[in-house]
Amino acid sequence: MRRSDLGEFEEIVLLTVAVLTPNAYSVVIAEELEAQTGHTVTTGAVHAALQRLEDKGLVNSQMGEATAERGGRRKRLFTVTVAGSRVLHEVQAVRDRLWQRILPNALPKIDLA
């Protein structure tokens, strides 16, 4: 798997699956992404990304138990595979190396609050 095969949205969905494991399913992933980014994220977009990630072998899924909160329906729960973990670590390493090389005054100051 080449890093370039992973889109930005797929990367953040993969990372969110890791954060929410063992309870990662499309609805809570979309909610977490909205909470973290402040942008609306549809469950359909998350579901499509999860399908692509599963096709690439970066996540696995299995059906969970039926729950009352979903009217007795079962959830499809996702976990990160070894290949997905490798990709996340590679992405983090690249980003960390680049951030460490930015000179102190290279970026304009911004207020993130």
PDB file of C-alpha atoms in Angstrom:
ATOM      1  CA  MET A   1       0.000   0.000   0.000  1.00  0.00           C
ATOM      2  CA  ARG A   2       1.436   3.318  -1.021  1.00  0.00           C
ATOM      3  CA  ARG A   3       0.732   6.353   1.109  1.00  0.00           C
ATOM      4  CA  SER A   4      -0.594   8.124  -1.986  1.00  0.00           C
ATOM      5  CA  ASP A   5      -3.409   5.590  -2.145  1.00  0.00           C
ATOM      6  CA  LEU A   6      -4.923   7.128   0.990  1.00  0.00           C
ATOM      7  CA  GLY A   7      -6.988  10.288   0.556  1.00  0.00           C
ATOM      8  CA  GLU A   8      -7.155  12.975   3.248  1.00  0.00           C
ATOM      9  CA  PHE A   9     -10.716  12.099   4.262  1.00  0.00           C
ATOM     10  CA  GLU A  10      -9.852   8.402   4.329  1.00  0.00           C
ATOM     11  CA  GLU A  11      -6.864   9.168   6.543  1.00  0.00           C
ATOM     12  CA  ILE A  12      -8.948  11.053   9.080  1.00  0.00           C
ATOM     13  CA  VAL A  13     -11.657   8.358   9.041  1.00  0.00           C
ATOM     14  CA  LEU A  14      -8.983   5.675   9.571  1.00  0.00           C
ATOM     15  CA  LEU A  15      -7.525   7.654  12.456  1.00  0.00           C
ATOM     16  CA  THR A  16     -10.995   8.096  13.976  1.00  0.00           C
ATOM     17  CA  VAL A  17     -11.622   4.352  13.742  1.00  0.00           C
ATOM     18  CA  ALA A  18      -8.449   3.878  15.796  1.00  0.00           C
ATOM     19  CA  VAL A  19      -9.623   6.466  18.349  1.00  0.00           C
ATOM     20  CA  LEU A  20     -13.069   4.900  18.739  1.00  0.00           C
ATOM     21  CA  THR A  21     -12.089   1.216  18.705  1.00  0.00           C
ATOM     22  CA  PRO A  22     -13.781  -1.049  19.865  1.00  0.00           C
ATOM     23  CA  ASN A  23     -16.965   0.968  19.287  1.00  0.00           C
ATOM     24  CA  ALA A  24     -16.240   2.456  15.857  1.00  0.00           C
ATOM     25  CA  TYR A  25     -19.252   2.472  13.525  1.00  0.00           C
ATOM     26  CA  SER A  26     -20.311   4.990  10.899  1.00  0.00           C
ATOM     27  CA  VAL A  27     -22.663   7.131  13.041  1.00  0.00           C
ATOM     28  CA  VAL A  28     -20.225   7.683  15.919  1.00  0.00           C
ATOM     29  CA  ILE A  29     -17.337   8.197  13.489  1.00  0.00           C
ATOM     30  CA  ALA A  30     -19.323  10.970  11.740  1.00  0.00           C
ATOM     31  CA  GLU A  31     -20.198  12.519  15.118  1.00  0.00           C
ATOM     32  CA  GLU A  32     -16.561  12.452  16.243  1.00  0.00           C
ATOM     33  CA  LEU A  33     -15.383  13.988  12.971  1.00  0.00           C
ATOM     34  CA  GLU A  34     -17.950  16.784  13.323  1.00  0.00           C
ATOM     35  CA  ALA A  35     -16.870  17.393  16.930  1.00  0.00           C
ATOM     36  CA  GLN A  36     -13.190  17.513  15.978  1.00  0.00           C
ATOM     37  CA  THR A  37     -13.456  19.523  12.749  1.00  0.00           C
ATOM     38  CA  GLY A  38     -16.545  21.680  13.299  1.00  0.00           C
ATOM     39  CA  HIS A  39     -17.771  20.655   9.841  1.00  0.00           C
ATOM     40  CA  THR A  40     -20.840  18.648   8.936  1.00  0.00           C
ATOM     41  CA  VAL A  41     -19.940  15.064   8.049  1.00  0.00           C
ATOM     42  CA  THR A  42     -22.607  12.742   6.684  1.00  0.00           C
ATOM     43  CA  THR A  43     -22.770   9.105   7.649  1.00  0.00           C
ATOM     44  CA  GLY A  44     -22.992   8.330   3.921  1.00  0.00           C
ATOM     45  CA  ALA A  45     -19.589   9.928   3.307  1.00  0.00           C
ATOM     46  CA  VAL A  46     -18.142   8.030   6.261  1.00  0.00           C
ATOM     47  CA  HIS A  47     -19.713   4.774   5.098  1.00  0.00           C
ATOM     48  CA  ALA A  48     -18.238   5.211   1.590  1.00  0.00           C
ATOM     49  CA  ALA A  49     -14.787   5.951   3.056  1.00  0.00           C
ATOM     50  CA  LEU A  50     -15.021   2.921   5.339  1.00  0.00           C
ATOM     51  CA  GLN A  51     -15.891   0.738   2.347  1.00  0.00           C
ATOM     52  CA  ARG A  52     -12.858   2.036   0.437  1.00  0.00           C
ATOM     53  CA  LEU A  53     -10.637   1.486   3.484  1.00  0.00           C
ATOM     54  CA  GLU A  54     -11.944  -2.052   3.850  1.00  0.00           C
ATOM     55  CA  ASP A  55     -11.354  -2.703   0.124  1.00  0.00           C
ATOM     56  CA  LYS A  56      -7.742  -1.516   0.616  1.00  0.00           C
ATOM     57  CA  GLY A  57      -7.304  -3.825   3.613  1.00  0.00           C
ATOM     58  CA  LEU A  58      -6.822  -0.995   6.085  1.00  0.00           C
ATOM     59  CA  VAL A  59      -9.870  -1.792   8.249  1.00  0.00           C
ATOM     60  CA  ASN A  60     -11.879  -4.896   9.073  1.00  0.00           C
ATOM     61  CA  SER A  61     -15.524  -4.965  10.019  1.00  0.00           C
ATOM     62  CA  GLN A  62     -17.847  -7.289  11.813  1.00  0.00           C
ATOM     63  CA  MET A  63     -21.437  -7.113  12.902  1.00  0.00           C
ATOM     64  CA  GLY A  64     -21.930  -6.240  16.565  1.00  0.00           C
ATOM     65  CA  GLU A  65     -24.778  -7.257  18.807  1.00  0.00           C
ATOM     66  CA  ALA A  66     -28.263  -5.817  18.367  1.00  0.00           C
ATOM     67  CA  THR A  67     -28.862  -2.807  20.610  1.00  0.00           C
ATOM     68  CA  ALA A  68     -31.989  -1.128  21.923  1.00  0.00           C
ATOM     69  CA  GLU A  69     -30.626   2.300  20.950  1.00  0.00           C
ATOM     70  CA  ARG A  70     -30.816   1.256  17.282  1.00  0.00           C
ATOM     71  CA  GLY A  71     -34.227  -0.403  17.557  1.00  0.00           C
ATOM     72  CA  GLY A  72     -32.713  -3.850  17.743  1.00  0.00           C
ATOM     73  CA  ARG A  73     -30.535  -3.369  14.660  1.00  0.00           C
ATOM     74  CA  ARG A  74     -26.924  -4.471  14.677  1.00  0.00           C
ATOM     75  CA  LYS A  75     -23.982  -2.132  14.108  1.00  0.00           C
ATOM     76  CA  ARG A  76     -21.106  -2.801  11.707  1.00  0.00           C
ATOM     77  CA  LEU A  77     -18.042  -2.249  13.888  1.00  0.00           C
ATOM     78  CA  PHE A  78     -14.689  -1.348  12.331  1.00  0.00           C
ATOM     79  CA  THR A  79     -11.140  -1.940  13.538  1.00  0.00           C
ATOM     80  CA  VAL A  80      -7.801  -0.940  12.044  1.00  0.00           C
ATOM     81  CA  THR A  81      -5.777  -3.766  10.465  1.00  0.00           C
ATOM     82  CA  VAL A  82      -2.009  -4.191  10.702  1.00  0.00           C
ATOM     83  CA  ALA A  83      -1.710  -2.580   7.253  1.00  0.00           C
ATOM     84  CA  GLY A  84      -3.912   0.317   8.414  1.00  0.00           C
ATOM     85  CA  SER A  85      -1.777   0.770  11.518  1.00  0.00           C
ATOM     86  CA  ARG A  86       1.359   0.816   9.361  1.00  0.00           C
ATOM     87  CA  VAL A  87      -0.124   3.494   7.088  1.00  0.00           C
ATOM     88  CA  LEU A  88      -1.173   5.663  10.048  1.00  0.00           C
ATOM     89  CA  HIS A  89       2.296   5.430  11.586  1.00  0.00           C
ATOM     90  CA  GLU A  90       3.946   6.257   8.250  1.00  0.00           C
ATOM     91  CA  VAL A  91       1.693   9.291   7.793  1.00  0.00           C
ATOM     92  CA  GLN A  92       2.406  10.483  11.339  1.00  0.00           C
ATOM     93  CA  ALA A  93       6.158  10.089  10.840  1.00  0.00           C
ATOM     94  CA  VAL A  94       6.120  12.114   7.611  1.00  0.00           C
ATOM     95  CA  ARG A  95       4.019  14.871   9.176  1.00  0.00           C
ATOM     96  CA  ASP A  96       6.179  14.974  12.322  1.00  0.00           C
ATOM     97  CA  ARG A  97       9.391  15.242  10.267  1.00  0.00           C
ATOM     98  CA  LEU A  98       7.953  18.093   8.196  1.00  0.00           C
ATOM     99  CA  TRP A  99       6.597  19.994  11.243  1.00  0.00           C
ATOM    100  CA  GLN A 100       9.978  19.698  12.954  1.00  0.00           C
ATOM    101  CA  ARG A 101      11.693  21.310   9.937  1.00  0.00           C
ATOM    102  CA  ILE A 102       9.505  24.449   9.884  1.00  0.00           C
ATOM    103  CA  LEU A 103      11.541  27.440  10.999  1.00  0.00           C
ATOM    104  CA  PRO A 104      10.119  29.383  14.008  1.00  0.00           C
ATOM    105  CA  ASN A 105       8.841  32.369  11.989  1.00  0.00           C
ATOM    106  CA  ALA A 106       8.045  30.575   8.748  1.00  0.00           C
ATOM    107  CA  LEU A 107       4.297  30.488   9.346  1.00  0.00           C
ATOM    108  CA  PRO A 108       2.082  33.525   9.960  1.00  0.00           C
ATOM    109  CA  LYS A 109       0.652  33.570  13.491  1.00  0.00           C
ATOM    110  CA  ILE A 110      -2.985  32.490  13.770  1.00  0.00           C
ATOM    111  CA  ASP A 111      -5.445  32.241  16.648  1.00  0.00           C
ATOM    112  CA  LEU A 112      -6.885  28.723  16.917  1.00  0.00           C
ATOM    113  CA  ALA A 113      -9.169  29.574  19.855  1.00  0.00           C
TER     114      ALA A 113
END
